[in-house]
Amino acid sequence: MNSRSATALSRSGMALSIVLLAACAGNGDGLDANGQPLVPGGSAPSPLSADFESIQENIFTPICSVCHAGASAPEGLRLDAADSYNLLVGVPSTEVPSLDRVKPGDPTDSYIIQKLQGHAAVGAQMPDGCPTTQPCLSATTIGFIQQWIMNGAPPAAATATAAQSAPLAVTSIVPDNMEAVNAPPPQVMVAFNHELDVSQLSTLSAHFEKLATAATSTVIAQVPAQISVSSANLRALMIWPAAPLSAGHYRLVTDATSATQISDIGGQQVALGAPDERGETVISTFDIEALP
């Protein structure tokens, strides 16, 4: 189901770690001594504008790609170009679930801003090491992120334009199929290129199955799931386990009586998952590694 383009894959190391809504963030190497972002490969501050594409490329990518990328991203918060928007906008933070990581129109109550400014209720100021061993983002730089949020936190213009002419499709799943993650994911995110018809959610249900081994389909435990789509981002379907998942091999499947097609607001449909040997529709299969 994952149809990322070669361009998105080449940028999968990008990560918006400055938010560190989990326990790790970028190390500030993309900042000069005044907390201004550096041009990749250069030493002069890069021009910024208050749009997501500029912020991703000029702030998030060069400064924060150390931790929040791939299967090892803390709290499942992958902030590469393919996944960052969908895991930020309208998504509750894991440190303070009452606050969204990015709340469109409200930078004050967006957890990303609290982490960058250093007054969040949990954890230290970001980027990691700021201000003792690394520079912090300057107020001017943070201001571009604040303005983007105040403007409604729209996605990158190029992403929105490309989606208009393409058929409804799944663009990414986190955790992706057959990935091994080093901590229980707080949710599985299924991203689409169109806004979804949320009225369909009442016909969709799913659960997590823990299997005896990756080589067998013997189910040793089931965990119910809750499904939601944030009104701030209708392109991201979030599936939350009702209880924390322990180490082991899992698959996320739709319930027997559940719909297996997802529709966008224009009525287009796409299959959610694929049937397995037992006839269940599998959305994602992943391993949670035991922590040392």
C-alpha positions as protocol buffer text, in pm:
chain_id: "A"
residue {
  index: 1
  type: MET
  ca { x: 0 y: 0 z: 0 }
}
residue {
  index: 2
  type: ASN
  ca { x: 300 y: 232 z: 36 }
}
residue {
  index: 3
  type: SER
  ca { x: 353 y: 426 z: -290 }
}
residue {
  index: 4
  type: ARG
  ca { x: 612 y: 683 z: -194 }
}
residue {
  index: 5
  type: SER
  ca { x: 792 y: 836 z: -487 }
}
residue {
  index: 6
  type: ALA
  ca { x: 1165 y: 813 z: -535 }
}
residue {
  index: 7
  type: THR
  ca { x: 1190 y: 1176 z: -435 }
}
residue {
  index: 8
  type: ALA
  ca { x: 1012 y: 1115 z: -107 }
}
residue {
  index: 9
  type: LEU
  ca { x: 1229 y: 814 z: -37 }
}
residue {
  index: 10
  type: SER
  ca { x: 1547 y: 1008 z: -100 }
}
residue {
  index: 11
  type: ARG
  ca { x: 1435 y: 1258 z: 159 }
}
residue {
  index: 12
  type: SER
  ca { x: 1327 y: 1004 z: 420 }
}
residue {
  index: 13
  type: GLY
  ca { x: 1614 y: 1105 z: 645 }
}
residue {
  index: 14
  type: MET
  ca { x: 1457 y: 1446 z: 690 }
}
residue {
  index: 15
  type: ALA
  ca { x: 1317 y: 1491 z: 1037 }
}
residue {
  index: 16
  type: LEU
  ca { x: 1150 y: 1766 z: 1228 }
}
residue {
  index: 17
  type: SER
  ca { x: 1322 y: 1671 z: 1549 }
}
residue {
  index: 18
  type: ILE
  ca { x: 1320 y: 2016 z: 1697 }
}
residue {
  index: 19
  type: VAL
  ca { x: 975 y: 1956 z: 1824 }
}
residue {
  index: 20
  type: LEU
  ca { x: 1096 y: 1657 z: 2019 }
}
residue {
  index: 21
  type: LEU
  ca { x: 752 y: 1574 z: 2125 }
}
residue {
  index: 22
  type: ALA
  ca { x: 918 y: 1255 z: 2235 }
}
residue {
  index: 23
  type: ALA
  ca { x: 1257 y: 1207 z: 2400 }
}
residue {
  index: 24
  type: CYS
  ca { x: 1507 y: 1299 z: 2130 }
}
residue {
  index: 25
  type: ALA
  ca { x: 1569 y: 1576 z: 1883 }
}
residue {
  index: 26
  type: GLY
  ca { x: 1816 y: 1719 z: 1637 }
}
residue {
  index: 27
  type: ASN
  ca { x: 2147 y: 1838 z: 1770 }
}
residue {
  index: 28
  type: GLY
  ca { x: 2140 y: 2192 z: 1637 }
}
residue {
  index: 29
  type: ASP
  ca { x: 2419 y: 2139 z: 1384 }
}
residue {
  index: 30
  type: GLY
  ca { x: 2211 y: 2322 z: 1123 }
}
residue {
  index: 31
  type: LEU
  ca { x: 2222 y: 2649 z: 1321 }
}
residue {
  index: 32
  type: ASP
  ca { x: 2477 y: 2925 z: 1331 }
}
residue {
  index: 33
  type: ALA
  ca { x: 2588 y: 3084 z: 1658 }
}
residue {
  index: 34
  type: ASN
  ca { x: 2287 y: 3315 z: 1652 }
}
residue {
  index: 35
  type: GLY
  ca { x: 2032 y: 3035 z: 1616 }
}
residue {
  index: 36
  type: GLN
  ca { x: 1974 y: 3102 z: 1247 }
}
residue {
  index: 37
  type: PRO
  ca { x: 1945 y: 2808 z: 1001 }
}
residue {
  index: 38
  type: LEU
  ca { x: 2236 y: 2742 z: 769 }
}
residue {
  index: 39
  type: VAL
  ca { x: 2213 y: 2678 z: 400 }
}
residue {
  index: 40
  type: PRO
  ca { x: 2289 y: 2306 z: 354 }
}
residue {
  index: 41
  type: GLY
  ca { x: 2661 y: 2283 z: 279 }
}
residue {
  index: 42
  type: GLY
  ca { x: 2713 y: 2653 z: 344 }
}
residue {
  index: 43
  type: SER
  ca { x: 2749 y: 2894 z: 631 }
}
residue {
  index: 44
  type: ALA
  ca { x: 2505 y: 3175 z: 556 }
}
residue {
  index: 45
  type: PRO
  ca { x: 2148 y: 3185 z: 689 }
}
residue {
  index: 46
  type: SER
  ca { x: 1897 y: 3066 z: 429 }
}
residue {
  index: 47
  type: PRO
  ca { x: 1592 y: 3269 z: 337 }
}
residue {
  index: 48
  type: LEU
  ca { x: 1272 y: 3160 z: 509 }
}
residue {
  index: 49
  type: SER
  ca { x: 903 y: 3209 z: 449 }
}
residue {
  index: 50
  type: ALA
  ca { x: 603 y: 3114 z: 659 }
}
residue {
  index: 51
  type: ASP
  ca { x: 502 y: 2808 z: 457 }
}
residue {
  index: 52
  type: PHE
  ca { x: 548 y: 2441 z: 533 }
}
residue {
  index: 53
  type: GLU
  ca { x: 779 y: 2360 z: 243 }
}
residue {
  index: 54
  type: SER
  ca { x: 1022 y: 2637 z: 338 }
}
residue {
  index: 55
  type: ILE
  ca { x: 1012 y: 2545 z: 707 }
}
residue {
  index: 56
  type: GLN
  ca { x: 1065 y: 2175 z: 633 }
}
residue {
  index: 57
  type: GLU
  ca { x: 1359 y: 2234 z: 400 }
}
residue {
  index: 58
  type: ASN
  ca { x: 1532 y: 2522 z: 576 }
}
residue {
  index: 59
  type: ILE
  ca { x: 1470 y: 2453 z: 945 }
}
residue {
  index: 60
  type: PHE
  ca { x: 1343 y: 2104 z: 1013 }
}
residue {
  index: 61
  type: THR
  ca { x: 1562 y: 1911 z: 772 }
}
residue {
  index: 62
  type: PRO
  ca { x: 1913 y: 2052 z: 833 }
}
residue {
  index: 63
  type: ILE
  ca { x: 1869 y: 2096 z: 1208 }
}
residue {
  index: 64
  type: CYS
  ca { x: 1661 y: 1803 z: 1325 }
}
residue {
  index: 65
  type: SER
  ca { x: 1724 y: 1496 z: 1112 }
}
residue {
  index: 66
  type: VAL
  ca { x: 1928 y: 1315 z: 1376 }
}
residue {
  index: 67
  type: CYS
  ca { x: 1655 y: 1133 z: 1566 }
}
residue {
  index: 68
  type: HIS
  ca { x: 1307 y: 1159 z: 1419 }
}
residue {
  index: 69
  type: ALA
  ca { x: 1344 y: 945 z: 1108 }
}
residue {
  index: 70
  type: GLY
  ca { x: 1265 y: 588 z: 1015 }
}
residue {
  index: 71
  type: ALA
  ca { x: 1179 y: 300 z: 1242 }
}
residue {
  index: 72
  type: SER
  ca { x: 1385 y: 438 z: 1530 }
}
residue {
  index: 73
  type: ALA
  ca { x: 1195 y: 768 z: 1551 }
}
residue {
  index: 74
  type: PRO
  ca { x: 1100 y: 830 z: 1916 }
}
residue {
  index: 75
  type: GLU
  ca { x: 730 y: 789 z: 1992 }
}
residue {
  index: 76
  type: GLY
  ca { x: 673 y: 697 z: 1627 }
}
residue {
  index: 77
  type: LEU
  ca { x: 712 y: 1064 z: 1535 }
}
residue {
  index: 78
  type: ARG
  ca { x: 867 y: 1046 z: 1189 }
}
residue {
  index: 79
  type: LEU
  ca { x: 934 y: 1390 z: 1059 }
}
residue {
  index: 80
  type: ASP
  ca { x: 1070 y: 1321 z: 713 }
}
residue {
  index: 81
  type: ALA
  ca { x: 914 y: 1509 z: 424 }
}
residue {
  index: 82
  type: ALA
  ca { x: 676 y: 1222 z: 347 }
}
residue {
  index: 83
  type: ASP
  ca { x: 533 y: 1189 z: 697 }
}
residue {
  index: 84
  type: SER
  ca { x: 600 y: 1500 z: 904 }
}
residue {
  index: 85
  type: TYR
  ca { x: 290 y: 1699 z: 816 }
}
residue {
  index: 86
  type: ASN
  ca { x: 53 y: 1411 z: 885 }
}
residue {
  index: 87
  type: LEU
  ca { x: 216 y: 1330 z: 1219 }
}
residue {
  index: 88
  type: LEU
  ca { x: 214 y: 1692 z: 1335 }
}
residue {
  index: 89
  type: VAL
  ca { x: -97 y: 1879 z: 1231 }
}
residue {
  index: 90
  type: GLY
  ca { x: -395 y: 1801 z: 1451 }
}
residue {
  index: 91
  type: VAL
  ca { x: -214 y: 1513 z: 1625 }
}
residue {
  index: 92
  type: PRO
  ca { x: -195 y: 1506 z: 2007 }
}
residue {
  index: 93
  type: SER
  ca { x: 156 y: 1521 z: 2148 }
}
residue {
  index: 94
  type: THR
  ca { x: 271 y: 1215 z: 2340 }
}
residue {
  index: 95
  type: GLU
  ca { x: 424 y: 1418 z: 2623 }
}
residue {
  index: 96
  type: VAL
  ca { x: 113 y: 1633 z: 2683 }
}
residue {
  index: 97
  type: PRO
  ca { x: -181 y: 1465 z: 2504 }
}
residue {
  index: 98
  type: SER
  ca { x: -414 y: 1757 z: 2581 }
}
residue {
  index: 99
  type: LEU
  ca { x: -211 y: 1965 z: 2334 }
}
residue {
  index: 100
  type: ASP
  ca { x: -177 y: 1904 z: 1962 }
}
residue {
  index: 101
  type: ARG
  ca { x: 171 y: 1904 z: 1819 }
}
residue {
  index: 102
  type: VAL
  ca { x: 46 y: 2168 z: 1576 }
}
residue {
  index: 103
  type: LYS
  ca { x: -291 y: 2331 z: 1635 }
}
residue {
  index: 104
  type: PRO
  ca { x: -383 y: 2529 z: 1322 }
}
residue {
  index: 105
  type: GLY
  ca { x: -454 y: 2893 z: 1398 }
}
residue {
  index: 106
  type: ASP
  ca { x: -316 y: 2870 z: 1753 }
}
residue {
  index: 107
  type: PRO
  ca { x: 63 y: 2877 z: 1786 }
}
residue {
  index: 108
  type: THR
  ca { x: 43 y: 2944 z: 2162 }
}
residue {
  index: 109
  type: ASP
  ca { x: -125 y: 2606 z: 2228 }
}
residue {
  index: 110
  type: SER
  ca { x: 80 y: 2421 z: 1965 }
}
residue {
  index: 111
  type: TYR
  ca { x: 324 y: 2195 z: 2147 }
}
residue {
  index: 112
  type: ILE
  ca { x: 594 y: 2249 z: 1888 }
}
residue {
  index: 113
  type: ILE
  ca { x: 615 y: 2618 z: 1981 }
}
residue {
  index: 114
  type: GLN
  ca { x: 625 y: 2545 z: 2353 }
}
residue {
  index: 115
  type: LYS
  ca { x: 915 y: 2302 z: 2299 }
}
residue {
  index: 116
  type: LEU
  ca { x: 1107 y: 2547 z: 2083 }
}
residue {
  index: 117
  type: GLN
  ca { x: 1058 y: 2836 z: 2323 }
}
residue {
  index: 118
  type: GLY
  ca { x: 1150 y: 2624 z: 2624 }
}
residue {
  index: 119
  type: HIS
  ca { x: 837 y: 2653 z: 2838 }
}
residue {
  index: 120
  type: ALA
  ca { x: 670 y: 2316 z: 2771 }
}
residue {
  index: 121
  type: ALA
  ca { x: 539 y: 2132 z: 3076 }
}
residue {
  index: 122
  type: VAL
  ca { x: 749 y: 1823 z: 2996 }
}
residue {
  index: 123
  type: GLY
  ca { x: 1109 y: 1790 z: 2887 }
}
residue {
  index: 124
  type: ALA
  ca { x: 1378 y: 2036 z: 2783 }
}
residue {
  index: 125
  type: GLN
  ca { x: 1392 y: 2307 z: 2521 }
}
residue {
  index: 126
  type: MET
  ca { x: 1458 y: 2194 z: 2168 }
}
residue {
  index: 127
  type: PRO
  ca { x: 1676 y: 2141 z: 1965 }
}
residue {
  index: 128
  type: ASP
  ca { x: 1847 y: 1889 z: 2190 }
}
residue {
  index: 129
  type: GLY
  ca { x: 2130 y: 2046 z: 2388 }
}
residue {
  index: 130
  type: CYS
  ca { x: 1992 y: 2398 z: 2356 }
}
residue {
  index: 131
  type: PRO
  ca { x: 2109 y: 2630 z: 2506 }
}
residue {
  index: 132
  type: THR
  ca { x: 2406 y: 2466 z: 2682 }
}
residue {
  index: 133
  type: THR
  ca { x: 2585 y: 2274 z: 2407 }
}
residue {
  index: 134
  type: GLN
  ca { x: 2394 y: 2390 z: 2100 }
}
residue {
  index: 135
  type: PRO
  ca { x: 2232 y: 2718 z: 1995 }
}
residue {
  index: 136
  type: CYS
  ca { x: 1855 y: 2751 z: 2025 }
}
residue {
  index: 137
  type: LEU
  ca { x: 1638 y: 2866 z: 1740 }
}
residue {
  index: 138
  type: SER
  ca { x: 1617 y: 3244 z: 1735 }
}
residue {
  index: 139
  type: ALA
  ca { x: 1288 y: 3418 z: 1806 }
}
residue {
  index: 140
  type: THR
  ca { x: 1285 y: 3532 z: 1443 }
}
residue {
  index: 141
  type: THR
  ca { x: 1321 y: 3177 z: 1316 }
}
residue {
  index: 142
  type: ILE
  ca { x: 1052 y: 3046 z: 1550 }
}
residue {
  index: 143
  type: GLY
  ca { x: 835 y: 3333 z: 1429 }
}
residue {
  index: 144
  type: PHE
  ca { x: 816 y: 3181 z: 1081 }
}
residue {
  index: 145
  type: ILE
  ca { x: 676 y: 2860 z: 1231 }
}
residue {
  index: 146
  type: GLN
  ca { x: 433 y: 3059 z: 1445 }
}
residue {
  index: 147
  type: GLN
  ca { x: 311 y: 3250 z: 1142 }
}
residue {
  index: 148
  type: TRP
  ca { x: 262 y: 2931 z: 942 }
}
residue {
  index: 149
  type: ILE
  ca { x: 50 y: 2792 z: 1226 }
}
residue {
  index: 150
  type: MET
  ca { x: -141 y: 3122 z: 1257 }
}
residue {
  index: 151
  type: ASN
  ca { x: -216 y: 3098 z: 885 }
}
residue {
  index: 152
  type: GLY
  ca { x: -390 y: 2765 z: 944 }
}
residue {
  index: 153
  type: ALA
  ca { x: -87 y: 2533 z: 904 }
}
residue {
  index: 154
  type: PRO
  ca { x: -155 y: 2451 z: 538 }
}
residue {
  index: 155
  type: PRO
  ca { x: 42 y: 2172 z: 368 }
}
residue {
  index: 156
  type: ALA
  ca { x: 308 y: 2237 z: 107 }
}
residue {
  index: 157
  type: ALA
  ca { x: 152 y: 2391 z: -202 }
}
residue {
  index: 158
  type: ALA
  ca { x: 321 y: 2143 z: -435 }
}
residue {
  index: 159
  type: THR
  ca { x: 174 y: 1849 z: -241 }
}
residue {
  index: 160
  type: ALA
  ca { x: -178 y: 1988 z: -254 }
}
residue {
  index: 161
  type: THR
  ca { x: -155 y: 2066 z: -626 }
}
residue {
  index: 162
  type: ALA
  ca { x: -24 y: 1721 z: -722 }
}
residue {
  index: 163
  type: ALA
  ca { x: -301 y: 1547 z: -527 }
}
residue {
  index: 164
  type: GLN
  ca { x: -579 y: 1727 z: -714 }
}
residue {
  index: 165
  type: SER
  ca { x: -521 y: 1540 z: -1040 }
}
residue {
  index: 166
  type: ALA
  ca { x: -421 y: 1202 z: -893 }
}
residue {
  index: 167
  type: PRO
  ca { x: -666 y: 924 z: -797 }
}
residue {
  index: 168
  type: LEU
  ca { x: -724 y: 855 z: -429 }
}
residue {
  index: 169
  type: ALA
  ca { x: -432 y: 653 z: -292 }
}
residue {
  index: 170
  type: VAL
  ca { x: -247 y: 564 z: 27 }
}
residue {
  index: 171
  type: THR
  ca { x: 80 y: 759 z: 31 }
}
residue {
  index: 172
  type: SER
  ca { x: 240 y: 622 z: 348 }
}
residue {
  index: 173
  type: ILE
  ca { x: 184 y: 404 z: 653 }
}
residue {
  index: 174
  type: VAL
  ca { x: 368 y: 445 z: 984 }
}
residue {
  index: 175
  type: PRO
  ca { x: 486 y: 191 z: 1096 }
}
residue {
  index: 176
  type: ASP
  ca { x: 516 y: 54 z: 746 }
}
residue {
  index: 177
  type: ASN
  ca { x: 474 y: -308 z: 644 }
}
residue {
  index: 178
  type: MET
  ca { x: 740 y: -544 z: 783 }
}
residue {
  index: 179
  type: GLU
  ca { x: 922 y: -272 z: 976 }
}
residue {
  index: 180
  type: ALA
  ca { x: 1086 y: -326 z: 1314 }
}
residue {
  index: 181
  type: VAL
  ca { x: 1040 y: -37 z: 1556 }
}
residue {
  index: 182
  type: ASN
  ca { x: 1230 y: -2 z: 1882 }
}
residue {
  index: 183
  type: ALA
  ca { x: 938 y: 127 z: 2088 }
}
residue {
  index: 184
  type: PRO
  ca { x: 560 y: 71 z: 2089 }
}
residue {
  index: 185
  type: PRO
  ca { x: 404 y: 305 z: 1833 }
}
residue {
  index: 186
  type: PRO
  ca { x: 144 y: 537 z: 1989 }
}
residue {
  index: 187
  type: GLN
  ca { x: -63 y: 500 z: 1673 }
}
residue {
  index: 188
  type: VAL
  ca { x: -56 y: 370 z: 1320 }
}
residue {
  index: 189
  type: MET
  ca { x: -91 y: 654 z: 1070 }
}
residue {
  index: 190
  type: VAL
  ca { x: -230 y: 589 z: 722 }
}
residue {
  index: 191
  type: ALA
  ca { x: -184 y: 892 z: 497 }
}
residue {
  index: 192
  type: PHE
  ca { x: -384 y: 962 z: 182 }
}
residue {
  index: 193
  type: ASN
  ca { x: -341 y: 1211 z: -98 }
}
residue {
  index: 194
  type: HIS
  ca { x: -703 y: 1334 z: -72 }
}
residue {
  index: 195
  type: GLU
  ca { x: -921 y: 1451 z: 214 }
}
residue {
  index: 196
  type: LEU
  ca { x: -1128 y: 1163 z: 350 }
}
residue {
  index: 197
  type: ASP
  ca { x: -1502 y: 1132 z: 397 }
}
residue {
  index: 198
  type: VAL
  ca { x: -1509 y: 1112 z: 777 }
}
residue {
  index: 199
  type: SER
  ca { x: -1875 y: 1005 z: 780 }
}
residue {
  index: 200
  type: GLN
  ca { x: -1748 y: 661 z: 677 }
}
residue {
  index: 201
  type: LEU
  ca { x: -1560 y: 608 z: 1000 }
}
residue {
  index: 202
  type: SER
  ca { x: -1868 y: 460 z: 1166 }
}
residue {
  index: 203
  type: THR
  ca { x: -1839 y: 163 z: 926 }
}
residue {
  index: 204
  type: LEU
  ca { x: -1468 y: 112 z: 988 }
}
residue {
  index: 205
  type: SER
  ca { x: -1322 y: -79 z: 1283 }
}
residue {
  index: 206
  type: ALA
  ca { x: -992 y: -253 z: 1345 }
}
residue {
  index: 207
  type: HIS
  ca { x: -777 y: -425 z: 1606 }
}
residue {
  index: 208
  type: PHE
  ca { x: -415 y: -520 z: 1665 }
}
residue {
  index: 209
  type: GLU
  ca { x: -318 y: -888 z: 1669 }
}
residue {
  index: 210
  type: LYS
  ca { x: -3 y: -1009 z: 1841 }
}
residue {
  index: 211
  type: LEU
  ca { x: 126 y: -1322 z: 1670 }
}
residue {
  index: 212
  type: ALA
  ca { x: 330 y: -1604 z: 1821 }
}
residue {
  index: 213
  type: THR
  ca { x: 607 y: -1549 z: 1565 }
}
residue {
  index: 214
  type: ALA
  ca { x: 653 y: -1367 z: 1237 }
}
residue {
  index: 215
  type: ALA
  ca { x: 644 y: -1702 z: 1058 }
}
residue {
  index: 216
  type: THR
  ca { x: 305 y: -1809 z: 1193 }
}
residue {
  index: 217
  type: SER
  ca { x: -44 y: -1661 z: 1199 }
}
residue {
  index: 218
  type: THR
  ca { x: -121 y: -1790 z: 1548 }
}
residue {
  index: 219
  type: VAL
  ca { x: -280 y: -1504 z: 1743 }
}
residue {
  index: 220
  type: ILE
  ca { x: -179 y: -1489 z: 2109 }
}
residue {
  index: 221
  type: ALA
  ca { x: -339 y: -1155 z: 2199 }
}
residue {
  index: 222
  type: GLN
  ca { x: -572 y: -891 z: 2058 }
}
residue {
  index: 223
  type: VAL
  ca { x: -580 y: -520 z: 2135 }
}
residue {
  index: 224
  type: PRO
  ca { x: -885 y: -313 z: 2032 }
}
residue {
  index: 225
  type: ALA
  ca { x: -821 y: 1 z: 1828 }
}
residue {
  index: 226
  type: GLN
  ca { x: -974 y: 345 z: 1804 }
}
residue {
  index: 227
  type: ILE
  ca { x: -991 y: 518 z: 1465 }
}
residue {
  index: 228
  type: SER
  ca { x: -996 y: 892 z: 1413 }
}
residue {
  index: 229
  type: VAL
  ca { x: -932 y: 1163 z: 1157 }
}
residue {
  index: 230
  type: SER
  ca { x: -848 y: 1511 z: 1283 }
}
residue {
  index: 231
  type: SER
  ca { x: -1062 y: 1792 z: 1147 }
}
residue {
  index: 232
  type: ALA
  ca { x: -733 y: 1982 z: 1105 }
}
residue {
  index: 233
  type: ASN
  ca { x: -598 y: 1722 z: 861 }
}
residue {
  index: 234
  type: LEU
  ca { x: -848 y: 1506 z: 675 }
}
residue {
  index: 235
  type: ARG
  ca { x: -573 y: 1324 z: 485 }
}
residue {
  index: 236
  type: ALA
  ca { x: -441 y: 1126 z: 782 }
}
residue {
  index: 237
  type: LEU
  ca { x: -622 y: 828 z: 935 }
}
residue {
  index: 238
  type: MET
  ca { x: -500 y: 756 z: 1289 }
}
residue {
  index: 239
  type: ILE
  ca { x: -549 y: 413 z: 1447 }
}
residue {
  index: 240
  type: TRP
  ca { x: -473 y: 408 z: 1820 }
}
residue {
  index: 241
  type: PRO
  ca { x: -427 y: 89 z: 2029 }
}
residue {
  index: 242
  type: ALA
  ca { x: -655 y: 85 z: 2335 }
}
residue {
  index: 243
  type: ALA
  ca { x: -358 y: -30 z: 2546 }
}
residue {
  index: 244
  type: PRO
  ca { x: 20 y: -7 z: 2502 }
}
residue {
  index: 245
  type: LEU
  ca { x: 167 y: -276 z: 2280 }
}
residue {
  index: 246
  type: SER
  ca { x: 445 y: -494 z: 2422 }
}
residue {
  index: 247
  type: ALA
  ca { x: 741 y: -631 z: 2232 }
}
residue {
  index: 248
  type: GLY
  ca { x: 651 y: -883 z: 1963 }
}
residue {
  index: 249
  type: HIS
  ca { x: 520 y: -932 z: 1609 }
}
residue {
  index: 250
  type: TYR
  ca { x: 196 y: -751 z: 1522 }
}
residue {
  index: 251
  type: ARG
  ca { x: -45 y: -690 z: 1246 }
}
residue {
  index: 252
  type: LEU
  ca { x: -323 y: -435 z: 1231 }
}
residue {
  index: 253
  type: VAL
  ca { x: -636 y: -581 z: 1074 }
}
residue {
  index: 254
  type: THR
  ca { x: -988 y: -461 z: 1006 }
}
residue {
  index: 255
  type: ASP
  ca { x: -1267 y: -630 z: 1201 }
}
residue {
  index: 256
  type: ALA
  ca { x: -1471 y: -897 z: 1025 }
}
residue {
  index: 257
  type: THR
  ca { x: -1778 y: -677 z: 981 }
}
residue {
  index: 258
  type: SER
  ca { x: -1582 y: -363 z: 898 }
}
residue {
  index: 259
  type: ALA
  ca { x: -1572 y: -177 z: 569 }
}
residue {
  index: 260
  type: THR
  ca { x: -1252 y: -232 z: 371 }
}
residue {
  index: 261
  type: GLN
  ca { x: -1288 y: 64 z: 137 }
}
residue {
  index: 262
  type: ILE
  ca { x: -1209 y: 426 z: 224 }
}
residue {
  index: 263
  type: SER
  ca { x: -1371 y: 715 z: 36 }
}
residue {
  index: 264
  type: ASP
  ca { x: -1259 y: 1071 z: -16 }
}
residue {
  index: 265
  type: ILE
  ca { x: -1493 y: 1369 z: -4 }
}
residue {
  index: 266
  type: GLY
  ca { x: -1543 y: 1339 z: -380 }
}
residue {
  index: 267
  type: GLY
  ca { x: -1662 y: 977 z: -360 }
}
residue {
  index: 268
  type: GLN
  ca { x: -1349 y: 802 z: -489 }
}
residue {
  index: 269
  type: GLN
  ca { x: -1266 y: 478 z: -310 }
}
residue {
  index: 270
  type: VAL
  ca { x: -947 y: 288 z: -233 }
}
residue {
  index: 271
  type: ALA
  ca { x: -888 y: -40 z: -51 }
}
residue {
  index: 272
  type: LEU
  ca { x: -761 y: -12 z: 304 }
}
residue {
  index: 273
  type: GLY
  ca { x: -517 y: -300 z: 344 }
}
residue {
  index: 274
  type: ALA
  ca { x: -498 y: -633 z: 166 }
}
residue {
  index: 275
  type: PRO
  ca { x: -640 y: -978 z: 250 }
}
residue {
  index: 276
  type: ASP
  ca { x: -413 y: -1237 z: 410 }
}
residue {
  index: 277
  type: GLU
  ca { x: -425 y: -1617 z: 411 }
}
residue {
  index: 278
  type: ARG
  ca { x: -698 y: -1612 z: 680 }
}
residue {
  index: 279
  type: GLY
  ca { x: -918 y: -1374 z: 487 }
}
residue {
  index: 280
  type: GLU
  ca { x: -851 y: -1083 z: 721 }
}
residue {
  index: 281
  type: THR
  ca { x: -771 y: -744 z: 574 }
}
residue {
  index: 282
  type: VAL
  ca { x: -426 y: -643 z: 697 }
}
residue {
  index: 283
  type: ILE
  ca { x: -343 y: -274 z: 715 }
}
residue {
  index: 284
  type: SER
  ca { x: 12 y: -306 z: 846 }
}
residue {
  index: 285
  type: THR
  ca { x: 251 y: -568 z: 984 }
}
residue {
  index: 286
  type: PHE
  ca { x: 536 y: -468 z: 1212 }
}
residue {
  index: 287
  type: ASP
  ca { x: 766 y: -583 z: 1491 }
}
residue {
  index: 288
  type: ILE
  ca { x: 824 y: -409 z: 1823 }
}
residue {
  index: 289
  type: GLU
  ca { x: 1173 y: -490 z: 1941 }
}
residue {
  index: 290
  type: ALA
  ca { x: 1239 y: -555 z: 2309 }
}
residue {
  index: 291
  type: LEU
  ca { x: 1429 y: -268 z: 2467 }
}
residue {
  index: 292
  type: PRO
  ca { x: 1763 y: -360 z: 2631 }
}
